[in-house]
PDB file of C-alpha atoms in Angstrom:
ATOM      1  CA  MET A1380       0.000   0.000   0.000  1.00 93.00           C
ATOM      2  CA  ASN A1381       1.434   3.388  -0.971  1.00 96.00           C
ATOM      3  CA  PHE A1382       0.822   6.637   0.860  1.00 97.00           C
ATOM      4  CA  THR A1383      -1.993   7.811  -1.425  1.00 96.00           C
ATOM      5  CA  GLU A1384      -3.847   4.534  -0.954  1.00 97.00           C
ATOM      6  CA  PHE A1385      -3.199   4.665   2.774  1.00 97.00           C
ATOM      7  CA  VAL A1386      -4.820   8.062   3.376  1.00 97.00           C
ATOM      8  CA  ARG A1387      -7.709   7.191   1.067  1.00 97.00           C
ATOM      9  CA  ASN A1388      -8.412   3.781   2.599  1.00 97.00           C
ATOM     10  CA  TYR A1389      -8.367   5.097   6.163  1.00 97.00           C
ATOM     11  CA  HIS A1390     -10.074   8.424   5.379  1.00 96.00           C
ATOM     12  CA  ILE A1391      -7.195  10.484   6.731  1.00 97.00           C
ATOM     13  CA  GLN A1392      -7.109  14.201   5.969  1.00 96.00           C
ATOM     14  CA  LEU A1393      -3.706  15.866   6.225  1.00 97.00           C
ATOM     15  CA  ASN A1394      -2.227  19.186   5.133  1.00 97.00           C
ATOM     16  CA  GLU A1395       1.141  19.386   3.354  1.00 97.00           C
ATOM     17  CA  GLN A1396       3.234  19.747   6.500  1.00 98.00           C
ATOM     18  CA  GLN A1397       1.377  16.893   8.181  1.00 98.00           C
ATOM     19  CA  MET A1398       1.870  14.604   5.171  1.00 98.00           C
ATOM     20  CA  GLN A1399       5.598  15.307   5.222  1.00 98.00           C
ATOM     21  CA  ALA A1400       5.788  14.485   8.921  1.00 98.00           C
ATOM     22  CA  VAL A1401       3.819  11.239   8.607  1.00 98.00           C
ATOM     23  CA  GLN A1402       6.248   9.982   5.968  1.00 98.00           C
ATOM     24  CA  ALA A1403       9.380  10.976   7.931  1.00 98.00           C
ATOM     25  CA  THR A1404      10.160   7.568   9.416  1.00 97.00           C
ATOM     26  CA  GLU A1405      13.925   7.086   9.088  1.00 97.00           C
ATOM     27  CA  GLY A1406      16.694   8.831  10.993  1.00 97.00           C
ATOM     28  CA  PRO A1407      16.423  11.551  13.641  1.00 98.00           C
ATOM     29  CA  VAL A1408      13.455  13.880  13.105  1.00 98.00           C
ATOM     30  CA  LEU A1409      12.261  16.799  15.226  1.00 98.00           C
ATOM     31  CA  LEU A1410       8.693  17.881  14.538  1.00 98.00           C
ATOM     32  CA  LEU A1411       7.951  21.320  15.964  1.00 98.00           C
ATOM     33  CA  ALA A1412       4.176  21.418  16.358  1.00 97.00           C
ATOM     34  CA  VAL A1413       2.431  24.649  17.366  1.00 96.00           C
ATOM     35  CA  PRO A1414      -0.709  24.477  19.545  1.00 95.00           C
ATOM     36  CA  GLY A1415      -3.783  23.041  17.854  1.00 95.00           C
ATOM     37  CA  SER A1416      -1.861  21.800  14.820  1.00 97.00           C
ATOM     38  CA  GLY A1417      -3.052  18.178  14.895  1.00 96.00           C
ATOM     39  CA  LYS A1418       0.119  16.592  16.246  1.00 96.00           C
ATOM     40  CA  THR A1419      -1.717  13.607  17.727  1.00 95.00           C
ATOM     41  CA  THR A1420      -3.364  12.953  14.364  1.00 96.00           C
ATOM     42  CA  VAL A1421       0.105  13.023  12.803  1.00 98.00           C
ATOM     43  CA  LEU A1422       1.577  10.716  15.431  1.00 98.00           C
ATOM     44  CA  VAL A1423      -1.220   8.166  15.097  1.00 98.00           C
ATOM     45  CA  SER A1424      -1.260   8.358  11.279  1.00 98.00           C
ATOM     46  CA  ARG A1425       2.514   7.937  11.218  1.00 98.00           C
ATOM     47  CA  LEU A1426       2.228   4.755  13.288  1.00 98.00           C
ATOM     48  CA  GLY A1427      -0.304   3.412  10.804  1.00 98.00           C
ATOM     49  CA  TYR A1428       1.874   4.403   7.854  1.00 98.00           C
ATOM     50  CA  MET A1429       4.889   2.571   9.303  1.00 98.00           C
ATOM     51  CA  ILE A1430       2.857  -0.582   9.905  1.00 98.00           C
ATOM     52  CA  TYR A1431       0.637  -0.764   6.809  1.00 98.00           C
ATOM     53  CA  CYS A1432       2.836   0.883   4.178  1.00 98.00           C
ATOM     54  CA  LEU A1433       6.378   0.118   5.309  1.00 98.00           C
ATOM     55  CA  GLY A1434       5.748  -3.262   6.936  1.00 97.00           C
ATOM     56  CA  ILE A1435       7.334  -2.345  10.268  1.00 98.00           C
ATOM     57  CA  THR A1436       6.080  -4.681  12.985  1.00 98.00           C
ATOM     58  CA  PRO A1437       4.043  -2.937  15.713  1.00 98.00           C
ATOM     59  CA  GLU A1438       6.110  -4.584  18.456  1.00 98.00           C
ATOM     60  CA  SER A1439       9.254  -2.820  17.244  1.00 98.00           C
ATOM     61  CA  ILE A1440       7.743   0.667  17.608  1.00 98.00           C
ATOM     62  CA  LEU A1441       7.857   2.426  20.976  1.00 98.00           C
ATOM     63  CA  THR A1442       5.799   5.562  21.573  1.00 98.00           C
ATOM     64  CA  VAL A1443       6.678   7.562  24.675  1.00 97.00           C
ATOM     65  CA  THR A1444       4.146  10.019  26.091  1.00 94.00           C
ATOM     66  CA  TYR A1445       4.274  12.410  29.028  1.00 89.00           C
ATOM     67  CA  THR A1446       1.393  11.028  31.106  1.00 93.00           C
ATOM     68  CA  VAL A1447      -0.539   7.780  31.519  1.00 95.00           C
ATOM     69  CA  ALA A1448      -3.671   9.628  30.353  1.00 95.00           C
ATOM     70  CA  ALA A1449      -1.917  10.630  27.122  1.00 94.00           C
ATOM     71  CA  THR A1450      -0.755   7.038  26.669  1.00 95.00           C
ATOM     72  CA  ASN A1451      -4.322   5.741  26.939  1.00 96.00           C
ATOM     73  CA  ASP A1452      -5.651   8.473  24.658  1.00 96.00           C
ATOM     74  CA  MET A1453      -3.141   7.719  21.923  1.00 96.00           C
ATOM     75  CA  ARG A1454      -3.850   3.984  22.083  1.00 97.00           C
ATOM     76  CA  ARG A1455      -7.589   4.746  21.872  1.00 97.00           C
ATOM     77  CA  ARG A1456      -7.059   7.085  18.914  1.00 97.00           C
ATOM     78  CA  PHE A1457      -5.025   4.457  17.074  1.00 98.00           C
ATOM     79  CA  ALA A1458      -7.617   1.745  17.754  1.00 98.00           C
ATOM     80  CA  GLY A1459     -10.387   4.021  16.493  1.00 97.00           C
ATOM     81  CA  MET A1460      -8.525   4.633  13.246  1.00 96.00           C
ATOM     82  CA  PHE A1461      -6.871   1.283  12.566  1.00 97.00           C
ATOM     83  CA  GLY A1462      -8.473  -1.293  14.840  1.00 96.00           C
ATOM     84  CA  GLU A1463      -8.000  -2.757  18.288  1.00 96.00           C
ATOM     85  CA  ALA A1464      -5.825  -5.718  17.275  1.00 96.00           C
ATOM     86  CA  ASP A1465      -2.764  -3.706  16.215  1.00 96.00           C
ATOM     87  CA  ALA A1466      -3.345  -1.135  18.947  1.00 97.00           C
ATOM     88  CA  GLU A1467      -2.744  -3.924  21.463  1.00 96.00           C
ATOM     89  CA  ARG A1468       0.493  -4.877  19.705  1.00 97.00           C
ATOM     90  CA  LEU A1469       1.922  -1.355  19.912  1.00 98.00           C
ATOM     91  CA  GLU A1470       3.740  -0.102  22.991  1.00 97.00           C
ATOM     92  CA  PHE A1471       2.632   3.249  24.416  1.00 97.00           C
ATOM     93  CA  ARG A1472       4.566   4.080  27.574  1.00 97.00           C
ATOM     94  CA  THR A1473       5.516   6.932  29.827  1.00 97.00           C
ATOM     95  CA  ILE A1474       9.235   7.374  30.415  1.00 96.00           C
ATOM     96  CA  ASN A1475       8.773   5.862  33.879  1.00 97.00           C
ATOM     97  CA  GLY A1476       6.926   2.904  32.390  1.00 97.00           C
ATOM     98  CA  LEU A1477       9.823   2.431  29.991  1.00 98.00           C
ATOM     99  CA  SER A1478      12.328   2.723  32.837  1.00 98.00           C
ATOM    100  CA  ALA A1479      10.403   0.105  34.823  1.00 98.00           C
ATOM    101  CA  ARG A1480      10.598  -2.272  31.875  1.00 98.00           C
ATOM    102  CA  ILE A1481      14.363  -1.780  31.584  1.00 98.00           C
ATOM    103  CA  ILE A1482      14.818  -2.468  35.309  1.00 98.00           C
ATOM    104  CA  GLN A1483      12.606  -5.562  35.174  1.00 98.00           C
ATOM    105  CA  TYR A1484      14.606  -6.946  32.250  1.00 98.00           C
ATOM    106  CA  TYR A1485      17.817  -6.216  34.174  1.00 98.00           C
ATOM    107  CA  GLU A1486      16.497  -8.245  37.123  1.00 98.00           C
ATOM    108  CA  ARG A1487      15.756 -11.243  34.900  1.00 97.00           C
ATOM    109  CA  ALA A1488      18.917 -11.021  32.811  1.00 97.00           C
ATOM    110  CA  MET A1489      21.303 -10.472  35.723  1.00 96.00           C
ATOM    111  CA  GLY A1490      19.496 -12.540  38.349  1.00 96.00           C
ATOM    112  CA  ARG A1491      19.401  -9.588  40.720  1.00 94.00           C
ATOM    113  CA  ARG A1492      16.665  -7.849  42.630  1.00 94.00           C
ATOM    114  CA  ALA A1493      16.280  -4.116  42.063  1.00 95.00           C
ATOM    115  CA  PHE A1494      15.316  -1.613  44.722  1.00 97.00           C
ATOM    116  CA  GLN A1495      11.648  -1.367  45.671  1.00 97.00           C
ATOM    117  CA  LEU A1496       9.762   1.492  44.040  1.00 98.00           C
ATOM    118  CA  VAL A1497       8.107   3.688  46.678  1.00 98.00           C
ATOM    119  CA  THR A1498       4.919   5.097  45.188  1.00 96.00           C
ATOM    120  CA  ASP A1499       3.481   6.677  48.337  1.00 97.00           C
ATOM    121  CA  GLU A1500       4.360  10.379  48.314  1.00 95.00           C
ATOM    122  CA  GLY A1501       3.444  10.618  52.016  1.00 97.00           C
ATOM    123  CA  THR A1502       6.192   8.164  52.919  1.00 98.00           C
ATOM    124  CA  LEU A1503       8.809  10.101  50.969  1.00 98.00           C
ATOM    125  CA  SER A1504       7.637  13.478  52.256  1.00 97.00           C
ATOM    126  CA  SER A1505       7.797  12.218  55.844  1.00 97.00           C
ATOM    127  CA  LEU A1506      11.349  11.010  55.206  1.00 98.00           C
ATOM    128  CA  VAL A1507      12.360  14.422  53.846  1.00 98.00           C
ATOM    129  CA  GLY A1508      10.838  16.078  56.910  1.00 97.00           C
ATOM    130  CA  GLU A1509      12.798  13.789  59.227  1.00 97.00           C
ATOM    131  CA  LEU A1510      16.032  14.470  57.368  1.00 97.00           C
ATOM    132  CA  PHE A1511      15.429  18.224  57.427  1.00 96.00           C
ATOM    133  CA  ARG A1512      14.970  18.089  61.202  1.00 96.00           C
ATOM    134  CA  ALA A1513      18.137  16.006  61.576  1.00 95.00           C
ATOM    135  CA  CYS A1514      20.085  18.566  59.505  1.00 93.00           C
ATOM    136  CA  THR A1515      18.694  21.751  61.063  1.00 94.00           C
ATOM    137  CA  GLY A1516      17.237  20.825  64.414  1.00 93.00           C
ATOM    138  CA  THR A1517      13.893  22.376  63.443  1.00 94.00           C
ATOM    139  CA  PHE A1518      10.636  20.983  62.146  1.00 95.00           C
ATOM    140  CA  ALA A1519       9.940  21.382  58.419  1.00 94.00           C
ATOM    141  CA  THR A1520       6.793  23.131  57.304  1.00 95.00           C
ATOM    142  CA  GLU A1521       4.686  21.643  54.550  1.00 95.00           C
ATOM    143  CA  SER A1522       5.988  24.240  52.091  1.00 94.00           C
ATOM    144  CA  THR A1523       9.595  23.478  53.104  1.00 95.00           C
ATOM    145  CA  ILE A1524       9.074  19.769  52.458  1.00 96.00           C
ATOM    146  CA  LYS A1525       7.459  20.542  49.118  1.00 95.00           C
ATOM    147  CA  GLY A1526      10.374  22.801  48.172  1.00 93.00           C
ATOM    148  CA  LEU A1527      12.909  20.131  49.087  1.00 95.00           C
ATOM    149  CA  ARG A1528      11.025  17.433  47.217  1.00 95.00           C
ATOM    150  CA  THR A1529      10.931  19.666  44.123  1.00 94.00           C
ATOM    151  CA  ALA A1530      14.663  20.364  44.428  1.00 94.00           C
ATOM    152  CA  ILE A1531      15.454  16.645  44.754  1.00 95.00           C
ATOM    153  CA  THR A1532      13.407  15.857  41.641  1.00 95.00           C
ATOM    154  CA  TYR A1533      15.074  18.740  39.812  1.00 95.00           C
ATOM    155  CA  GLY A1534      18.562  17.565  40.735  1.00 95.00           C
ATOM    156  CA  LYS A1535      18.007  13.957  39.693  1.00 96.00           C
ATOM    157  CA  ASN A1536      16.342  14.877  36.402  1.00 96.00           C
ATOM    158  CA  ARG A1537      19.056  17.394  35.565  1.00 94.00           C
ATOM    159  CA  GLN A1538      21.779  14.862  36.517  1.00 94.00           C
ATOM    160  CA  MET A1539      23.302  17.537  38.742  1.00 93.00           C
ATOM    161  CA  SER A1540      26.641  17.183  40.488  1.00 90.00           C
ATOM    162  CA  ARG A1541      27.185  17.691  44.213  1.00 85.00           C
ATOM    163  CA  GLU A1542      28.523  21.169  43.507  1.00 88.00           C
ATOM    164  CA  GLU A1543      25.453  22.062  41.446  1.00 91.00           C
ATOM    165  CA  MET A1544      23.185  20.854  44.238  1.00 90.00           C
ATOM    166  CA  GLU A1545      25.131  23.041  46.677  1.00 89.00           C
ATOM    167  CA  ALA A1546      24.250  26.034  44.518  1.00 88.00           C
ATOM    168  CA  LEU A1547      20.548  25.328  45.119  1.00 84.00           C
ATOM    169  CA  SER A1548      21.016  25.499  48.886  1.00 81.00           C
ATOM    170  CA  THR A1549      20.144  28.521  50.994  1.00 78.00           C
ATOM    171  CA  GLY A1550      20.414  29.226  54.697  1.00 73.00           C
ATOM    172  CA  GLU A1551      16.807  28.165  55.245  1.00 78.00           C
ATOM    173  CA  LEU A1552      16.797  25.330  52.710  1.00 85.00           C
ATOM    174  CA  PRO A1553      19.855  23.047  52.975  1.00 92.00           C
ATOM    175  CA  VAL A1554      19.092  21.305  49.689  1.00 93.00           C
ATOM    176  CA  ALA A1555      22.430  19.571  49.145  1.00 94.00           C
ATOM    177  CA  GLN A1556      22.631  18.242  52.705  1.00 94.00           C
ATOM    178  CA  VAL A1557      19.086  16.865  52.679  1.00 96.00           C
ATOM    179  CA  TYR A1558      19.542  15.533  49.134  1.00 96.00           C
ATOM    180  CA  GLN A1559      22.644  13.537  50.062  1.00 96.00           C
ATOM    181  CA  ALA A1560      20.995  12.161  53.191  1.00 97.00           C
ATOM    182  CA  TYR A1561      17.836  11.302  51.247  1.00 97.00           C
ATOM    183  CA  CYS A1562      19.762   9.352  48.602  1.00 97.00           C
ATOM    184  CA  ARG A1563      21.785   7.549  51.281  1.00 97.00           C
ATOM    185  CA  VAL A1564      18.720   6.479  53.272  1.00 98.00           C
ATOM    186  CA  LEU A1565      16.901   5.264  50.145  1.00 98.00           C
ATOM    187  CA  ARG A1566      19.873   3.077  49.239  1.00 97.00           C
ATOM    188  CA  GLN A1567      20.140   1.759  52.791  1.00 98.00           C
ATOM    189  CA  ARG A1568      16.458   0.796  52.780  1.00 98.00           C
ATOM    190  CA  GLY A1569      16.562  -0.662  49.283  1.00 97.00           C
ATOM    191  CA  TRP A1570      14.104   1.950  48.009  1.00 98.00           C
ATOM    192  CA  MET A1571      13.884   4.065  44.888  1.00 98.00           C
ATOM    193  CA  ASP A1572      11.533   6.895  43.965  1.00 97.00           C
ATOM    194  CA  TYR A1573      10.179   7.674  40.511  1.00 97.00           C
ATOM    195  CA  ASP A1574      13.194   9.853  39.692  1.00 97.00           C
ATOM    196  CA  ASP A1575      15.589   7.086  40.735  1.00 97.00           C
ATOM    197  CA  GLN A1576      13.705   4.754  38.415  1.00 98.00           C
ATOM    198  CA  MET A1577      14.937   6.807  35.443  1.00 98.00           C
ATOM    199  CA  VAL A1578      18.419   7.275  36.917  1.00 97.00           C
ATOM    200  CA  TYR A1579      18.847   3.526  37.417  1.00 98.00           C
ATOM    201  CA  ALA A1580      17.456   2.720  33.954  1.00 98.00           C
ATOM    202  CA  ALA A1581      20.031   5.041  32.388  1.00 98.00           C
ATOM    203  CA  GLN A1582      22.811   3.493  34.490  1.00 98.00           C
ATOM    204  CA  ILE A1583      21.772  -0.005  33.413  1.00 98.00           C
ATOM    205  CA  LEU A1584      21.835   0.944  29.727  1.00 98.00           C
ATOM    206  CA  ARG A1585      25.255   2.595  30.117  1.00 97.00           C
ATOM    207  CA  ARG A1586      26.885  -0.188  32.133  1.00 97.00           C
ATOM    208  CA  HIS A1587      25.416  -3.294  30.519  1.00 98.00           C
ATOM    209  CA  GLY A1588      25.978  -3.358  26.784  1.00 97.00           C
ATOM    210  CA  GLU A1589      24.019  -6.573  26.326  1.00 98.00           C
ATOM    211  CA  ILE A1590      20.915  -5.035  27.898  1.00 98.00           C
ATOM    212  CA  LEU A1591      21.266  -1.880  25.812  1.00 98.00           C
ATOM    213  CA  ALA A1592      21.660  -4.051  22.692  1.00 98.00           C
ATOM    214  CA  TYR A1593      18.495  -5.973  23.578  1.00 98.00           C
ATOM    215  CA  PHE A1594      16.368  -2.832  23.760  1.00 98.00           C
ATOM    216  CA  GLN A1595      18.008  -1.267  20.708  1.00 98.00           C
ATOM    217  CA  GLU A1596      17.112  -4.396  18.754  1.00 97.00           C
ATOM    218  CA  LYS A1597      13.623  -4.553  20.236  1.00 98.00           C
ATOM    219  CA  TYR A1598      12.698  -0.922  19.521  1.00 98.00           C
ATOM    220  CA  THR A1599      13.803  -0.052  15.999  1.00 98.00           C
ATOM    221  CA  HIS A1600      11.661   3.111  15.903  1.00 98.00           C
ATOM    222  CA  LEU A1601      11.048   5.526  18.779  1.00 98.00           C
ATOM    223  CA  CYS A1602       8.371   8.233  18.835  1.00 98.00           C
ATOM    224  CA  VAL A1603       8.310  10.804  21.643  1.00 97.00           C
ATOM    225  CA  ASP A1604       5.397  13.146  22.330  1.00 97.00           C
ATOM    226  CA  GLU A1605       5.629  16.421  24.318  1.00 95.00           C
ATOM    227  CA  ALA A1606       9.399  16.422  23.863  1.00 96.00           C
ATOM    228  CA  GLN A1607       9.662  19.974  25.254  1.00 96.00           C
ATOM    229  CA  ASP A1608       8.775  18.602  28.699  1.00 94.00           C
ATOM    230  CA  THR A1609      11.430  15.880  28.621  1.00 94.00           C
ATOM    231  CA  SER A1610      14.218  16.201  31.198  1.00 95.00           C
ATOM    232  CA  ARG A1611      17.954  15.638  30.752  1.00 95.00           C
ATOM    233  CA  ILE A1612      17.879  12.123  32.237  1.00 96.00           C
ATOM    234  CA  GLN A1613      14.955  11.243  29.967  1.00 96.00           C
ATOM    235  CA  HIS A1614      16.802  12.527  26.892  1.00 96.00           C
ATOM    236  CA  THR A1615      19.782  10.408  27.985  1.00 96.00           C
ATOM    237  CA  ILE A1616      17.646   7.246  28.007  1.00 98.00           C
ATOM    238  CA  LEU A1617      16.125   8.038  24.615  1.00 97.00           C
ATOM    239  CA  ARG A1618      19.500   8.845  23.065  1.00 97.00           C
ATOM    240  CA  LEU A1619      20.917   5.542  24.285  1.00 98.00           C
ATOM    241  CA  LEU A1620      17.989   3.527  22.924  1.00 98.00           C
ATOM    242  CA  ALA A1621      18.147   5.274  19.553  1.00 97.00           C
ATOM    243  CA  GLY A1622      21.919   5.040  19.352  1.00 95.00           C
ATOM    244  CA  ARG A1623      22.138   2.182  16.871  1.00 95.00           C
ATOM    245  CA  ARG A1624      19.534   2.978  14.197  1.00 96.00           C
ATOM    246  CA  ARG A1625      18.901   6.643  15.086  1.00 97.00           C
ATOM    247  CA  ASN A1626      15.201   6.324  14.215  1.00 98.00           C
ATOM    248  CA  LEU A1627      14.039   8.879  16.780  1.00 98.00           C
ATOM    249  CA  PHE A1628      10.956  11.029  16.140  1.00 98.00           C
ATOM    250  CA  LEU A1629      10.597  13.878  18.651  1.00 98.00           C
ATOM    251  CA  VAL A1630       7.387  15.910  18.652  1.00 97.00           C
ATOM    252  CA  GLY A1631       7.208  19.088  20.685  1.00 96.00           C
ATOM    253  CA  ASP A1632       7.370  22.857  20.795  1.00 95.00           C
ATOM    254  CA  GLU A1633       9.810  24.727  23.002  1.00 94.00           C
ATOM    255  CA  ASP A1634       7.346  27.648  23.076  1.00 93.00           C
ATOM    256  CA  GLN A1635       4.940  25.446  25.059  1.00 92.00           C
ATOM    257  CA  SER A1636       7.340  24.221  27.742  1.00 91.00           C
ATOM    258  CA  ILE A1637       5.876  24.876  31.212  1.00 87.00           C
ATOM    259  CA  TYR A1638       7.659  22.303  33.381  1.00 87.00           C
ATOM    260  CA  GLY A1639      11.023  23.954  33.908  1.00 88.00           C
ATOM    261  CA  PHE A1640      10.539  23.685  37.671  1.00 82.00           C
ATOM    262  CA  ARG A1641      10.463  19.898  37.184  1.00 81.00           C
ATOM    263  CA  ALA A1642      13.679  20.018  35.123  1.00 90.00           C
ATOM    264  CA  ALA A1643      12.096  19.947  31.659  1.00 91.00           C
ATOM    265  CA  GLU A1644      14.762  20.870  29.134  1.00 91.00           C
ATOM    266  CA  PRO A1645      13.264  22.556  26.053  1.00 91.00           C
ATOM    267  CA  GLY A1646      16.799  23.603  25.123  1.00 92.00           C
ATOM    268  CA  ALA A1647      17.323  20.031  23.930  1.00 94.00           C
ATOM    269  CA  LEU A1648      15.038  20.842  20.994  1.00 95.00           C
ATOM    270  CA  LEU A1649      17.192  23.846  20.125  1.00 94.00           C
ATOM    271  CA  ARG A1650      20.296  21.608  20.206  1.00 95.00           C
ATOM    272  CA  PHE A1651      18.678  18.854  18.170  1.00 96.00           C
ATOM    273  CA  GLU A1652      20.755  19.327  15.013  1.00 96.00           C
ATOM    274  CA  ARG A1653      23.959  19.375  17.066  1.00 95.00           C
ATOM    275  CA  ASP A1654      23.030  16.310  19.125  1.00 94.00           C
ATOM    276  CA  TYR A1655      21.788  14.385  16.078  1.00 96.00           C
ATOM    277  CA  PRO A1656      23.951  15.308  13.067  1.00 96.00           C
ATOM    278  CA  GLY A1657      22.013  14.911   9.842  1.00 96.00           C
ATOM    279  CA  GLY A1658      18.687  15.101  11.660  1.00 97.00           C
ATOM    280  CA  ARG A1659      15.727  16.875  10.077  1.00 97.00           C
ATOM    281  CA  VAL A1660      13.570  19.598  11.595  1.00 97.00           C
ATOM    282  CA  LEU A1661       9.976  19.728  10.356  1.00 98.00           C
ATOM    283  CA  PHE A1662       7.113  22.048  11.295  1.00 98.00           C
ATOM    284  CA  LEU A1663       3.380  21.964  11.932  1.00 98.00           C
ATOM    285  CA  GLU A1664       2.300  25.607  11.890  1.00 96.00           C
ATOM    286  CA  LYS A1665      -1.360  25.562  10.887  1.00 97.00           C
ATOM    287  CA  ASN A1666      -3.679  25.937  13.877  1.00 97.00           C
ATOM    288  CA  TYR A1667      -7.130  24.345  13.707  1.00 96.00           C
ATOM    289  CA  ARG A1668      -8.339  25.453  17.140  1.00 94.00           C
ATOM    290  CA  SER A1669      -8.219  29.249  17.442  1.00 95.00           C
ATOM    291  CA  THR A1670      -9.257  32.392  15.604  1.00 96.00           C
ATOM    292  CA  GLN A1671      -6.699  34.517  13.763  1.00 94.00           C
ATOM    293  CA  ASN A1672      -6.940  37.353  16.284  1.00 95.00           C
ATOM    294  CA  ILE A1673      -5.870  35.000  19.063  1.00 95.00           C
ATOM    295  CA  LEU A1674      -2.973  33.717  16.972  1.00 94.00           C
ATOM    296  CA  ASN A1675      -1.841  37.246  16.076  1.00 93.00           C
ATOM    297  CA  VAL A1676      -1.498  38.105  19.755  1.00 93.00           C
ATOM    298  CA  ALA A1677       0.223  34.778  20.506  1.00 92.00           C
ATOM    299  CA  ASN A1678       2.726  35.370  17.698  1.00 91.00           C
ATOM    300  CA  ALA A1679       3.389  38.921  18.869  1.00 92.00           C
ATOM    301  CA  VAL A1680       4.127  37.755  22.414  1.00 92.00           C
ATOM    302  CA  ILE A1681       6.229  34.676  21.766  1.00 91.00           C
ATOM    303  CA  LYS A1682       8.450  36.253  19.120  1.00 90.00           C
ATOM    304  CA  ASN A1683      10.123  38.243  21.928  1.00 92.00           C
ATOM    305  CA  ASN A1684      11.674  35.025  23.196  1.00 90.00           C
ATOM    306  CA  GLN A1685      15.167  34.704  21.731  1.00 86.00           C
ATOM    307  CA  SER A1686      15.638  31.037  22.717  1.00 87.00           C
ATOM    308  CA  ARG A1687      13.318  29.433  20.204  1.00 92.00           C
ATOM    309  CA  LYS A1688      13.028  28.078  16.687  1.00 92.00           C
ATOM    310  CA  VAL A1689      11.347  30.598  14.423  1.00 91.00           C
ATOM    311  CA  LYS A1690       7.825  29.476  13.595  1.00 90.00           C
ATOM    312  CA  SER A1691       4.478  31.122  12.995  1.00 85.00           C
ATOM    313  CA  LEU A1692       0.936  30.171  13.956  1.00 89.00           C
ATOM    314  CA  TRP A1693      -1.681  30.650  11.263  1.00 93.00           C
ATOM    315  CA  THR A1694      -5.192  29.420  10.571  1.00 96.00           C
ATOM    316  CA  ASP A1695      -7.978  29.287   8.007  1.00 95.00           C
ATOM    317  CA  ASN A1696     -10.439  30.141  10.774  1.00 95.00           C
ATOM    318  CA  PRO A1697     -12.163  33.549  10.846  1.00 94.00           C
ATOM    319  CA  GLU A1698     -10.491  36.553  12.481  1.00 93.00           C
ATOM    320  CA  GLY A1699     -12.946  36.301  15.379  1.00 94.00           C
ATOM    321  CA  THR A1700     -13.575  38.679  18.238  1.00 94.00           C
ATOM    322  CA  PRO A1701     -10.783  41.224  18.838  1.00 93.00           C
ATOM    323  CA  ILE A1702      -8.628  40.622  21.881  1.00 91.00           C
ATOM    324  CA  LYS A1703      -9.383  42.878  24.867  1.00 89.00           C
ATOM    325  CA  LEU A1704      -6.769  43.784  27.473  1.00 83.00           C
TER     326      LEU A1704
END
């Protein structure tokens, strides 16, 4: 089945930029998709194109999404377009779900037992409070515990050194001291948190070539949604998995990154061509959701940001009601 037959048989409507993105299946590709540009339609259509036109087996395609809800939505969208049978054969995972799979395979392959994942935030918050009191001699407020938990997540996702963690510390918030104690206690108890899950998965892939080779062979094509919200440790895992065939498809928009406080690294999209020599950068710039007046204001605001790829939102929709300030 060729591409023309594919879109006709499955009643898929795509604009020129979307068609180009759907057919970009080999090598590193960054798709910069503005809000309301139909990126999920492109992602789902691209999965169908790889399976039904190129003969790529569904089991060899891994799609990474930001949340479990997005994972379920994408699987549902694919099933609605192409059927439930192949939707069940595809893997849609969050980065933590992927990390869990890597750790589980490590346990089987190496005959070892990994640390226990602690999913109860209350348990971890209580631990941080205890460690804060041990470090300072005072009780931690709820906001102090929250601030420390955020800093710990930030440090692990950014792969920060001890010196970098020291820079986050203040007189009232001894981040580095609590962080070191927190990591030590987790190891002593045989625990890991969700951030450790990614850290350990990356360590396994780096240290055990046979395990890395297994996953590189298993996942010949990787698709990543909401790439602007991906952290440094997450990019490390993805780069390792895509290292052999380099079939990595990142979809995102640095203009839409809102999770910097959780160590999201939209700058990775700006460095894409340096990190992946020969990689292509494609765009989805047509907005299907908003009126032109809204997009004019959005364009006028975001163009002041110097750390971005130049792109423009446009639409066929009416101008709509003027914006009021």
